[in-house]
Coordinates of C-alpha atoms and ligand atoms in Angstrom, one line a residue:
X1 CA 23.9 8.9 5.8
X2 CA 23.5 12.6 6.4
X3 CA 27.2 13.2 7.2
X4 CA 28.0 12.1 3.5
X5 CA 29.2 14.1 1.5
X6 CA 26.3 13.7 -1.2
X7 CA 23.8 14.7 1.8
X8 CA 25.0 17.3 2.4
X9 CA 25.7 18.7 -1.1
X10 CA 21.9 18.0 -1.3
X11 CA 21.6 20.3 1.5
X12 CA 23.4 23.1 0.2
X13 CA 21.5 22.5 -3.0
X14 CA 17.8 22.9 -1.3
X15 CA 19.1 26.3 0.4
X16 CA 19.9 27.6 -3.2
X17 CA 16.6 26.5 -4.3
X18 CA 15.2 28.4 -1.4
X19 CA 12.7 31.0 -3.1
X20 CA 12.5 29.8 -6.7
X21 CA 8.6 29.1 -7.6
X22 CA 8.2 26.4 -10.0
X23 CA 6.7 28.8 -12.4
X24 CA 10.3 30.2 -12.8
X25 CA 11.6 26.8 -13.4
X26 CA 8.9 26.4 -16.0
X27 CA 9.4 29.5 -17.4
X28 CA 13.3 29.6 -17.7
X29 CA 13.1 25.6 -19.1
X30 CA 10.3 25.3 -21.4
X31 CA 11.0 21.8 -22.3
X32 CA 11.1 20.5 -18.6
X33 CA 7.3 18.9 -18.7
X34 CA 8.5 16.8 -21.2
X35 CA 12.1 15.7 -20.0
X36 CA 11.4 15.4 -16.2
X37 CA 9.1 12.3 -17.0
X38 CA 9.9 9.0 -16.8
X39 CA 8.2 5.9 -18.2
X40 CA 8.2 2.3 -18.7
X41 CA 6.0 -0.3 -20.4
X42 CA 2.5 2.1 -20.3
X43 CA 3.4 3.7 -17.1
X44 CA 4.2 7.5 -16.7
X45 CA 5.5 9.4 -14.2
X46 CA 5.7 12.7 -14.5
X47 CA 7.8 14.6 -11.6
X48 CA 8.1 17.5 -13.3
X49 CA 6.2 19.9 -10.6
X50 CA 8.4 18.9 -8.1
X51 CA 10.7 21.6 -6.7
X52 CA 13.5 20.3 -8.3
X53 CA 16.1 20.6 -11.3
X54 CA 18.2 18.3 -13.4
X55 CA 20.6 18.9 -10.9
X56 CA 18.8 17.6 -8.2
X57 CA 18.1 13.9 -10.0
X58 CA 21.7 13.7 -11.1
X59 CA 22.5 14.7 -6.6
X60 CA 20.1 12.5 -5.2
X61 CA 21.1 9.5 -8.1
X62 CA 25.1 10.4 -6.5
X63 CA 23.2 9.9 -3.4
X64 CA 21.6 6.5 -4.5
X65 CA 24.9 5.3 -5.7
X66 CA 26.7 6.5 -2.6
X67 CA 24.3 3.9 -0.3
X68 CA 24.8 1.2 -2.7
X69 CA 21.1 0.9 -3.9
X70 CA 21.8 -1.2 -6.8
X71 CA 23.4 -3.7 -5.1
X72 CA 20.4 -3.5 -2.0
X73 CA 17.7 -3.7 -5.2
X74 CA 19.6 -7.5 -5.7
X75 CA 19.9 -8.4 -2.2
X76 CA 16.1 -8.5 -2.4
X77 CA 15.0 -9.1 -5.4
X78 CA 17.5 -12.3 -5.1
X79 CA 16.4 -13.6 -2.0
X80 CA 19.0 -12.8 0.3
X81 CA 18.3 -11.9 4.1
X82 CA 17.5 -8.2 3.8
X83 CA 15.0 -8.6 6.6
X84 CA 17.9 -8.2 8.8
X85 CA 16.0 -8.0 12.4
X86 CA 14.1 -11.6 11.5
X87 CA 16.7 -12.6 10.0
X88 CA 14.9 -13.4 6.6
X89 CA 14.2 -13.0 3.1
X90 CA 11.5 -10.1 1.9
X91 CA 11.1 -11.9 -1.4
X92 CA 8.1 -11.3 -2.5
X93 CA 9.3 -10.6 -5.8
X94 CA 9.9 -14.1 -6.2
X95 CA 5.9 -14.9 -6.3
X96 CA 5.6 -13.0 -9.3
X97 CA 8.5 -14.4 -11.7
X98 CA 7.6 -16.0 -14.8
X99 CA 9.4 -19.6 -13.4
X100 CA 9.2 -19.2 -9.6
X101 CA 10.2 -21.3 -7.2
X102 CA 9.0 -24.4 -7.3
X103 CA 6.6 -24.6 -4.0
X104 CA 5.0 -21.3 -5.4
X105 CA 4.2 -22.8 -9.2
X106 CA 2.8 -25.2 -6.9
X107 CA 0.7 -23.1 -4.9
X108 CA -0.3 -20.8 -7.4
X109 CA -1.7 -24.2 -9.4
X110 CA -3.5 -24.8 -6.0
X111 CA -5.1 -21.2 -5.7
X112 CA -5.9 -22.1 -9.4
X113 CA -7.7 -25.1 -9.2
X114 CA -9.4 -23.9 -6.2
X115 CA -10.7 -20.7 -7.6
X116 CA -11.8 -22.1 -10.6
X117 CA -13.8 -24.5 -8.9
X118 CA -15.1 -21.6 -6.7
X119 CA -16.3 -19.5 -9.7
X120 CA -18.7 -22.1 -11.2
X121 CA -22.1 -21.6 -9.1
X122 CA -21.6 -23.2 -5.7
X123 CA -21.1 -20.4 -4.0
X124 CA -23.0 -16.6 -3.7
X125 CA -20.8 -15.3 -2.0
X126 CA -17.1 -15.7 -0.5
X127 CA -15.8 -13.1 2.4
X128 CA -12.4 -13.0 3.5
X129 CA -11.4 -12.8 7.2
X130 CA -8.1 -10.8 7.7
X131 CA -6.5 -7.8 8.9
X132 CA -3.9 -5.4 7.7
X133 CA -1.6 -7.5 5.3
X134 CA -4.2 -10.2 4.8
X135 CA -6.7 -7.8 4.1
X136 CA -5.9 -4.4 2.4
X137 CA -4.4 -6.3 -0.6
X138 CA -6.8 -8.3 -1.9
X139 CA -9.4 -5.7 -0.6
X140 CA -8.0 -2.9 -2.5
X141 CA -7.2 -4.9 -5.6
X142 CA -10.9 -6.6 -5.9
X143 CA -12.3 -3.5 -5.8
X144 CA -10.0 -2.2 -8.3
X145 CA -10.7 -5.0 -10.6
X146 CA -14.6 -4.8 -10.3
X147 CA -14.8 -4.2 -13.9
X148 CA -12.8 -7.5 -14.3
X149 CA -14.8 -10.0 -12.0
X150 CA -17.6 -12.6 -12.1
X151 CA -20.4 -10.1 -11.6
X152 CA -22.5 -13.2 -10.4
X153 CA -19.8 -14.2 -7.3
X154 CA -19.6 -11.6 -4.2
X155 CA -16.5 -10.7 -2.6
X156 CA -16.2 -9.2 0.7
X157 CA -13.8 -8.5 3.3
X158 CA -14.1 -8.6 7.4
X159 CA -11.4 -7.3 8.7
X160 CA -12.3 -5.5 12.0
X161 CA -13.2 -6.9 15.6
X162 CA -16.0 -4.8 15.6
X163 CA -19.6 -7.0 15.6
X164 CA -20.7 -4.8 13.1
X165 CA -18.3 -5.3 10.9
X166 CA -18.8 -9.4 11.1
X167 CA -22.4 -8.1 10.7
X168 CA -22.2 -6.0 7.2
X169 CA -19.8 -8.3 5.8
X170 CA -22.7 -10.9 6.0
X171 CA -25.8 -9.3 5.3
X172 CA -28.1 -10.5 3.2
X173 CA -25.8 -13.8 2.6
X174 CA -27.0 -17.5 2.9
X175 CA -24.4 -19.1 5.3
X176 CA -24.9 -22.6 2.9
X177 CA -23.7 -20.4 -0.4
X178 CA -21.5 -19.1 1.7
X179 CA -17.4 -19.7 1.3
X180 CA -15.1 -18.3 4.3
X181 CA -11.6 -17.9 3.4
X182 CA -9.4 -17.2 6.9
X183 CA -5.9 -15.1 6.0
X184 CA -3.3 -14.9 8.7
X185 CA 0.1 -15.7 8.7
X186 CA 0.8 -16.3 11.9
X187 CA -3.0 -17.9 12.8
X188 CA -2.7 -15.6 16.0
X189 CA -4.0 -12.4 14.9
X190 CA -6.9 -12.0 17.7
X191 CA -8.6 -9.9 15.0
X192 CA -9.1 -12.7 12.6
X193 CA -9.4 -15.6 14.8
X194 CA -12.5 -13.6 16.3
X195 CA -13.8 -13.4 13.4
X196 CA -13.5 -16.8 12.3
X197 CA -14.9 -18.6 15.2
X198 CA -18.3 -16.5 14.7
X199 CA -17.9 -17.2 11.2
X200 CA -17.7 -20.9 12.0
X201 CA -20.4 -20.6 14.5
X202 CA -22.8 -18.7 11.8
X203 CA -22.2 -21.4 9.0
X204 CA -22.8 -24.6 11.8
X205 CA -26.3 -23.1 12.8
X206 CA -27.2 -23.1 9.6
X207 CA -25.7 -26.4 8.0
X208 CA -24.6 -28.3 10.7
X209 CA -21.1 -28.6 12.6
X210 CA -20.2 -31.4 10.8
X211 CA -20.5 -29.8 8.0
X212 CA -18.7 -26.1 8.6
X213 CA -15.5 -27.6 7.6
X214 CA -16.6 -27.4 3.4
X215 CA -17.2 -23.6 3.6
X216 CA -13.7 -23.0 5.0
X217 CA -10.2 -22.2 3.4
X218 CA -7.3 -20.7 5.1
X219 CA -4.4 -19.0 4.0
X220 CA -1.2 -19.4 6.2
X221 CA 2.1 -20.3 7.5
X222 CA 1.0 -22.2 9.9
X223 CA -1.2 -24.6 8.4
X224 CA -1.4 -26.9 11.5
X225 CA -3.4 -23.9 13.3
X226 CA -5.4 -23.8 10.8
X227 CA -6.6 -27.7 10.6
X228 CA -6.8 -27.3 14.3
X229 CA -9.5 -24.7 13.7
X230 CA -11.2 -27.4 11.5
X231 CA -10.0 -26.1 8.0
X232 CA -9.7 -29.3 5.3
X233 CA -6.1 -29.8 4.7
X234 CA -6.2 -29.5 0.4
X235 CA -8.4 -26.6 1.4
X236 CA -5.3 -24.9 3.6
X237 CA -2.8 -22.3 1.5
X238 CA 0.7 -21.7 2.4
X239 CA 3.0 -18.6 2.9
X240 CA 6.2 -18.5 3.5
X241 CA 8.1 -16.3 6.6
X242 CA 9.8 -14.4 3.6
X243 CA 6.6 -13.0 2.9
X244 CA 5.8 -10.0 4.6
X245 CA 2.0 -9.4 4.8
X246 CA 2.0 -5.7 3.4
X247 CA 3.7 -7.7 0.5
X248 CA 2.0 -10.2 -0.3
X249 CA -0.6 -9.9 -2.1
X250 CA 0.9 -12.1 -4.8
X251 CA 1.1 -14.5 -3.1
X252 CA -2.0 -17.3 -1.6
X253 CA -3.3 -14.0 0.5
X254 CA -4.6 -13.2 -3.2
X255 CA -6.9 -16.2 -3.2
X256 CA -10.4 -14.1 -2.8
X257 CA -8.8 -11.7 -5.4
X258 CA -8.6 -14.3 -7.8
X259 CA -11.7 -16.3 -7.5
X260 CA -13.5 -12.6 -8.0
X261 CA -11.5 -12.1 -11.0
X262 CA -10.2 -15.2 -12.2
X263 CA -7.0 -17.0 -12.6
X264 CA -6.0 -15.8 -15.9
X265 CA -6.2 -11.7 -14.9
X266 CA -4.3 -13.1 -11.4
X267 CA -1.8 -13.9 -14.0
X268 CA -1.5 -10.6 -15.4
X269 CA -1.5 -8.8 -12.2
X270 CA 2.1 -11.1 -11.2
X271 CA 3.0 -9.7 -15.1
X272 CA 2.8 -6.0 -14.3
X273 CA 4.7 -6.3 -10.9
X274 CA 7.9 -8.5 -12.6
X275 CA 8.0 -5.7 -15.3
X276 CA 8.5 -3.3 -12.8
X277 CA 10.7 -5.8 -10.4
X278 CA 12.9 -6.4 -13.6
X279 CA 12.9 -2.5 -14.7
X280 CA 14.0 -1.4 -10.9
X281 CA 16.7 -3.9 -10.9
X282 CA 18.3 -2.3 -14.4
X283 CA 17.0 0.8 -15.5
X284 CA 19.0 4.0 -14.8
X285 CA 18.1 5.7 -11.9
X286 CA 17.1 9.1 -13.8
X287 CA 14.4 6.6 -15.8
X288 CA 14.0 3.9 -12.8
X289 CA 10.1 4.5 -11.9
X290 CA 10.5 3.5 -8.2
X291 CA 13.8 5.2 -7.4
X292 CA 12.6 7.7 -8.4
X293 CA 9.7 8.2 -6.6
X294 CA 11.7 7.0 -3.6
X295 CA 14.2 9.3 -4.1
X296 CA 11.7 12.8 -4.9
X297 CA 10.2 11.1 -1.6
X298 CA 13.3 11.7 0.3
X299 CA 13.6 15.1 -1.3
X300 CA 10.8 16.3 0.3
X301 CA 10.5 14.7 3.7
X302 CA 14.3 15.4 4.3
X303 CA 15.7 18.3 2.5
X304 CA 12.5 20.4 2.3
X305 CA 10.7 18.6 5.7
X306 CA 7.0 18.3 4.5
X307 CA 6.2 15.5 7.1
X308 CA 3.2 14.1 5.2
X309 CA 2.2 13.4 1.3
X310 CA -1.2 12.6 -0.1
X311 CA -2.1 9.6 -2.6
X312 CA -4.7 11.0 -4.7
X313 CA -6.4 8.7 -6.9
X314 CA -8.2 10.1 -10.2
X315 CA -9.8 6.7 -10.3
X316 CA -13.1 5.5 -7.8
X317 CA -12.2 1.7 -8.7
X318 CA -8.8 3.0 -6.9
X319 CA -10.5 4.4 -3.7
X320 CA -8.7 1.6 -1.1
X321 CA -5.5 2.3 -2.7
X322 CA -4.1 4.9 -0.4
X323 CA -5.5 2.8 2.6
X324 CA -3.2 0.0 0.8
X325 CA -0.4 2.3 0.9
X326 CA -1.1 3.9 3.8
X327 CA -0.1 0.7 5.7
X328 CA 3.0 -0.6 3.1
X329 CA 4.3 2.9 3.6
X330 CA 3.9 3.8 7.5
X331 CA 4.4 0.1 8.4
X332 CA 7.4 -0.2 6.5
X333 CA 8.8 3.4 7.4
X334 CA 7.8 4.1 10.6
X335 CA 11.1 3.5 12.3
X336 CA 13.5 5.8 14.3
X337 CA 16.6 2.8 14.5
X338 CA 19.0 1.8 11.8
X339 CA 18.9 -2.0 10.8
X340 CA 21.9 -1.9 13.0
X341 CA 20.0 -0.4 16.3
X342 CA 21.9 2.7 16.3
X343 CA 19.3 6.2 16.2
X344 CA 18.4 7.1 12.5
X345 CA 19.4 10.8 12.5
X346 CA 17.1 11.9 9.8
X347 CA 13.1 12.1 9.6
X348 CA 12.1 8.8 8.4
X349 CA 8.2 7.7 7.2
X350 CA 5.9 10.5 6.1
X351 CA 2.3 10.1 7.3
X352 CA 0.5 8.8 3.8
X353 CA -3.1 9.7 3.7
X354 CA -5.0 10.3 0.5
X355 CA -8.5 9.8 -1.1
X356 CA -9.7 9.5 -4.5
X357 CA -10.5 12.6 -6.6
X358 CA -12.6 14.7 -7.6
X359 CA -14.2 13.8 -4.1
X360 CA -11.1 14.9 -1.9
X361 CA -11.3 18.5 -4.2
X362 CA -14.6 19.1 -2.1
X363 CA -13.0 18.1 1.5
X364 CA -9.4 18.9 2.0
X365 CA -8.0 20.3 -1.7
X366 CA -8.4 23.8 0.2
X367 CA -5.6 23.4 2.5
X368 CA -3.7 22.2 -0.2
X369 CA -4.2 25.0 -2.0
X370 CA -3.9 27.9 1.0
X371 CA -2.6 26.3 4.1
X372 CA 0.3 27.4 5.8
X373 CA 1.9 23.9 5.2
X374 CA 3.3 22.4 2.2
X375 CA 1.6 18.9 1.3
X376 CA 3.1 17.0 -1.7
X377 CA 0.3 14.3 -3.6
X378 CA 0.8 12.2 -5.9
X379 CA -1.9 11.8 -8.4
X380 CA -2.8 8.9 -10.4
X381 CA -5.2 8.6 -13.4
X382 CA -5.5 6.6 -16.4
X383 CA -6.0 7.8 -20.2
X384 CA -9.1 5.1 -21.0
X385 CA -12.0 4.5 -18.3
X386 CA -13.0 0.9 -17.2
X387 CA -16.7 1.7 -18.5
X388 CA -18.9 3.8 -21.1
X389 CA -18.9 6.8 -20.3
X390 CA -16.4 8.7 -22.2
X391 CA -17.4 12.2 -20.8
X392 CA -17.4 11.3 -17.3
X393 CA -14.0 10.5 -17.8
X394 CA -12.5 13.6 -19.4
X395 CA -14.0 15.8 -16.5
X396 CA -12.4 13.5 -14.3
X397 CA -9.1 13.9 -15.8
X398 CA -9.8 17.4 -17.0
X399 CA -10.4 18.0 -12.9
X400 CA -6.6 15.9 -12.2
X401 CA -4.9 18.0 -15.0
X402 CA -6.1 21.0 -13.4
X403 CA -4.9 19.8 -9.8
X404 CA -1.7 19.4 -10.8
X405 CA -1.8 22.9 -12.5
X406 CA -3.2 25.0 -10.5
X407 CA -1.3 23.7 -7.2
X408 CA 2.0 24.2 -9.1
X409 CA 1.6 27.5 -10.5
X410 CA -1.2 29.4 -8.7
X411 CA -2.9 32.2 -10.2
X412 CA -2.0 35.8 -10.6
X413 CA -2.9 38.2 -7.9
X414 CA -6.0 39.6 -8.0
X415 CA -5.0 42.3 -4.9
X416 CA -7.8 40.0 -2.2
X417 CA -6.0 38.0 -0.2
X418 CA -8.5 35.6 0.4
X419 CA -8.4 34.6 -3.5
X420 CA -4.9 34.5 -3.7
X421 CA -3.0 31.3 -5.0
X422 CA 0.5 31.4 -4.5
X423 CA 1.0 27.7 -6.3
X424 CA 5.2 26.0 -5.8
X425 CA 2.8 23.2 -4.6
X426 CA 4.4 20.2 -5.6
X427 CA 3.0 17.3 -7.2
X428 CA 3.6 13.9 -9.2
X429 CA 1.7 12.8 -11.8
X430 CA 1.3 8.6 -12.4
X431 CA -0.2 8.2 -15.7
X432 CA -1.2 4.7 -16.9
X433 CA -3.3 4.0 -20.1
X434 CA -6.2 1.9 -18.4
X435 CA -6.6 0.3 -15.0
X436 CA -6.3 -3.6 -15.6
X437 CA -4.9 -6.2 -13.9
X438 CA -1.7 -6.1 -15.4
X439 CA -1.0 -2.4 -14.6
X440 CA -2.8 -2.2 -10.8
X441 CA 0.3 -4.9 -10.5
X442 CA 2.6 -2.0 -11.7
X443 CA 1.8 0.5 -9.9
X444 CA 1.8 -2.1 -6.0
X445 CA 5.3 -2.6 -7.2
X446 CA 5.8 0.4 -8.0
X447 CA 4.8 2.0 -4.2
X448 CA 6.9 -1.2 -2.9
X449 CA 9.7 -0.3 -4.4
X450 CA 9.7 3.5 -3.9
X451 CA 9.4 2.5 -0.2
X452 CA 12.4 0.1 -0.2
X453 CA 14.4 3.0 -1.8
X454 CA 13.6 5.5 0.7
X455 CA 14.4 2.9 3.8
X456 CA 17.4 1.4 1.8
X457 CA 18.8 5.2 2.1
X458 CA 17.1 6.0 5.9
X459 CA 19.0 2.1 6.6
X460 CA 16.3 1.1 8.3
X461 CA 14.3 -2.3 7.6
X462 CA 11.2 -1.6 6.1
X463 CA 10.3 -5.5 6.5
X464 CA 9.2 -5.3 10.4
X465 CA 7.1 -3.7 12.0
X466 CA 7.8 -4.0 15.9
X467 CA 6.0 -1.5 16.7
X468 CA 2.7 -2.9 16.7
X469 CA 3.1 -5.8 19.4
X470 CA 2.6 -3.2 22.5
X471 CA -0.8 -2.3 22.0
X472 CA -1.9 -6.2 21.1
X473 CA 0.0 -7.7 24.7
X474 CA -2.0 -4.4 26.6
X475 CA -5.0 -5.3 25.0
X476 CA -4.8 -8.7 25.4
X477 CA -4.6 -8.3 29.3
X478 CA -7.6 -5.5 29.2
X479 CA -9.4 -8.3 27.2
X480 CA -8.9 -10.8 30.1
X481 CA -10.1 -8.1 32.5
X482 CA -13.1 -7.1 30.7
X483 CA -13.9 -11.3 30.5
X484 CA -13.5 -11.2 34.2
X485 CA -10.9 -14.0 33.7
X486 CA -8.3 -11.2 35.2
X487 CA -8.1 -8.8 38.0
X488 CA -7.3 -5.2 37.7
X489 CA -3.1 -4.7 37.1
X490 CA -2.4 -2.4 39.7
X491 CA 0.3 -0.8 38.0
X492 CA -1.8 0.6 35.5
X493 CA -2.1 4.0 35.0
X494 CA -5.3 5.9 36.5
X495 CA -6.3 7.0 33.1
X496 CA -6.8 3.7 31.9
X497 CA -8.1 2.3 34.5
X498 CA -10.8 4.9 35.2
X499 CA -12.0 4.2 31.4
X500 CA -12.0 0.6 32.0
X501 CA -14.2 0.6 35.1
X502 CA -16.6 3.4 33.7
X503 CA -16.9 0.8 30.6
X504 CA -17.7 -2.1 33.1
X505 CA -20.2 -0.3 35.2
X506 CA -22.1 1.2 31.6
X507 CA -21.7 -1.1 29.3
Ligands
LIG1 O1 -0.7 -5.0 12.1 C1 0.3 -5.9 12.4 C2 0.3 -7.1 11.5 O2 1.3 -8.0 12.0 C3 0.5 -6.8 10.0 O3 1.9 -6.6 9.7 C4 -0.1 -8.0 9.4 O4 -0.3 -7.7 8.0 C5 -1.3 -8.1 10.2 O5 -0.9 -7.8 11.5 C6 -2.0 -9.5 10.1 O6 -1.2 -10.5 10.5 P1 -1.6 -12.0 10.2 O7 -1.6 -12.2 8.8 O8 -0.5 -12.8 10.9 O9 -2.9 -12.3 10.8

């Protein structure tokens, strides 16, 4: 990729811009706030405080068309194998289509029936057990939808091995009320399964082993794990190995998601991501929401080499968004091989970090402002508020609007260099008119997207994620030690092993 010719006009191009504050761009261009926008059914991005020019879209869309990204958009969106190293579909656009496939109608009529009958009384409260793909989700998406769900239903989410996670997620809950739903792909995740067998251990002290069985549901590709672990089998939910689980939250792994919120505004969420599926697969890229993001994305980490970017959400109900992002973006991107195996050659996955504002203004928005390194954000916000309280709101916004601002242009010198702002901060600005169900849908397939077009051009596969099985084999060999059920490896390192016997002699 970066001995094209496109790369390394690019290049060239990002020397020349070398010095120019976006206040000059502003300045010389008057109209650019308004023309370096993009937007599509509600949904505006505004990329105008990037340090960028006209010239720079039409390079990096050369670049786009140089790597074939069109015809990689279809691969995926179609259903073909773009999962090259498992050798699968990543077709998680195909859960949200109007007409989907037919075991998905089926399975989405399932979820339906199921969470309806969920939502009328029987049941206080319903936690879901899951980790990373099977949690972040629906996690991240109930919360954004609070204003949306059965405010008489409780929806909570376990995720970590800790105890005392398994013990907030239940406080205060009666285990018969009680409605476990366990969310693992694989049905080996020793995470979950931890969690469930105290979970099924919790319920049968309470009502009885024989009767544990009616307060479970499991969501899966392995369904005959899950009956093994003594889930009903019409209460058992499948996935599919072309879902990825930092993708699927339309699919079954959306089952607590949409007994909190109800079939219906499940349906709207699927709406908002096939707009945006349909609008990345045939808008221009100069007006394509994703590819564009994707492709300011690869501006920065490898032309300009800022090495992180923050998600900064004007929005509380958005606060596990950049968590949500934070794994679809470093799991996906964190790669240093080619789908082929061959070494990358450029920086690939930023770190993503990011929390919502106006509480990250009081934390880290000073090193944004006056550190020595350049951090890109994007910030989203939305024009109506979920509640009542109009003036709330337009500080909120007001304190976004003047983010943006003051990152980008600074302030004049005052002569003290300890109030100085020398702003060319760059920044994007996502704009939606109100967070529903239908555009939280747009803006997960908007982030999935952007990440497929910054891998599609790194060529690596942003549908594994390899590099997460060497930590869970060491563990799982320190588990067995810890157990007493194995004896010290003598090959391992005295670091370790001095932690692990000063654990066993103190714990
Ligand atoms: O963290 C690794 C990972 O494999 C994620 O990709 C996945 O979302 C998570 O673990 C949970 O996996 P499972 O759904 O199989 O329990």
């Amino acid at each position: 990729m970066h001995d094209t010719g496109e790369w390394q006009a690019l290049s060239a191009h990002r020397e020349a811009l070398e010095g120019v504050h976006l206040r000059d761009l502003f300045d010389r261009d008057p109209q650019r706030g308004e023309r370096l926008v993009a937007e599509t059914d509600g949904l505006l991005v505004d990329y105008s405080k990037n340090r960028l020019t006209d010239e720079t879209v039409a390079m990096l869309a050369a670049l786009a068309d140089r790597i074939g990204l069109r015809h990689r958009i279809e691969a995926m969106l179609d259903g073909k194998p773009v999962n090259t190293t498992e050798n699968r579909p990543a077709w998680h656009a195909a859960l949200r289509r109007p007409a989907p496939p037919p075991e998905v109608r089926q399975e989405l009529n399932h979820m339906a029936a199921f969470a309806t009958e969920a939502r009328d009384g029987r049941w206080q409260a319903v936690v879901n057990i899951g980790i990373g793909g099977s949690d972040l989700g629906p996690a991240m998406a109930t919360a954004a939808l609070a204003a949306y769900a059965d405010q008489d239903l409780e929806v909570r989410f376990l995720s970590n091995v800790d105890g005392a996670h398994f013990g907030a997620a239940t406080r205060g809950l009666d285990p018969a009320r009680t409605l476990f739903i366990v969310v693992s792909k694989t049905f080996t995740t020793t995470e979950t399964l931890a969690n469930a067998i105290t979970a099924r251990d919790w319920i049968a002290h309470a009502v009885g082993a024989d009767q544990a069985s009616r307060h479970f549901a499991a969501v899966t590709a392995s369904p005959d794990k899950a009956q093994d672990f003594g889930v009903d089998a019409d209460a058992v939910f499948a996935m599919w190995d072309w879902v990825g689980g930092r993708y699927s939250l339309a699919s079954a792994v959306g089952l607590s998601l949409m007994i909190a919120v109800g079939p219906d505004a499940f349906a709207d969420l699927l709406a908002g991501m096939h707009q945006i599926d349909e609008h990345y697969r045939t808008a221009p890229w100069a007006e394509n929401l994703p590819a564009l993001l994707g492709l300011i994305g690869i501006w920065n980490r490898n032309f300009w080499d800022w090495p992180t970017y923050g998600l900064l959400p004007y929005a509380q109900e958005l606060a596990l968004f950049p968590a949500y992002i934070q794994q679809l973006d470093m799991e996906s991107s964190g790669k240093s091989v080619q789908a082929d195996g061959s070494p990358v050659g450029t920086a690939t996955g930023p770190v993503v970090w990011g929390q919502p504002g106006t509480n990250g203004q009081h934390a880290f928005h000073q090193l944004l402002h006056q550190g020595t390194d350049i951090v890109p954000v994007d910030f989203i916000g939305f024009c109506q508020p979920n509640h009542g309280l109009a003036e709330h709101h337009d500080l909120l916004m007001a304190n976004m609007f003047a983010q943006a601002e003051a990152l980008a242009f600074g302030a004049p010198d005052t002569g003290d260099p300890h109030r100085s702002f020398p702003g060319n901060r760059p920044s994007t600005v996502v704009l939606g008119d109100q967070l529903t169900p239908r555009s939280l849908g747009q803006l997960v397939a908007l982030y999935e997207h952007k990440v497929f077009t910054q891998a599609t051009v790194w060529g690596i596969n942003p549908f594994d994620q390899w590099g997460v099985e060497l930590g869970k084999t060491l563990a799982s060999g320190i588990a067995a030690e810890l157990t007493g059920s194995a004896t010290p490896d003598p090959n391992r390192d005295s670091s370790t092993q001095s932690l692990i016997n000063r654990y066993l002699s103190r714990r």
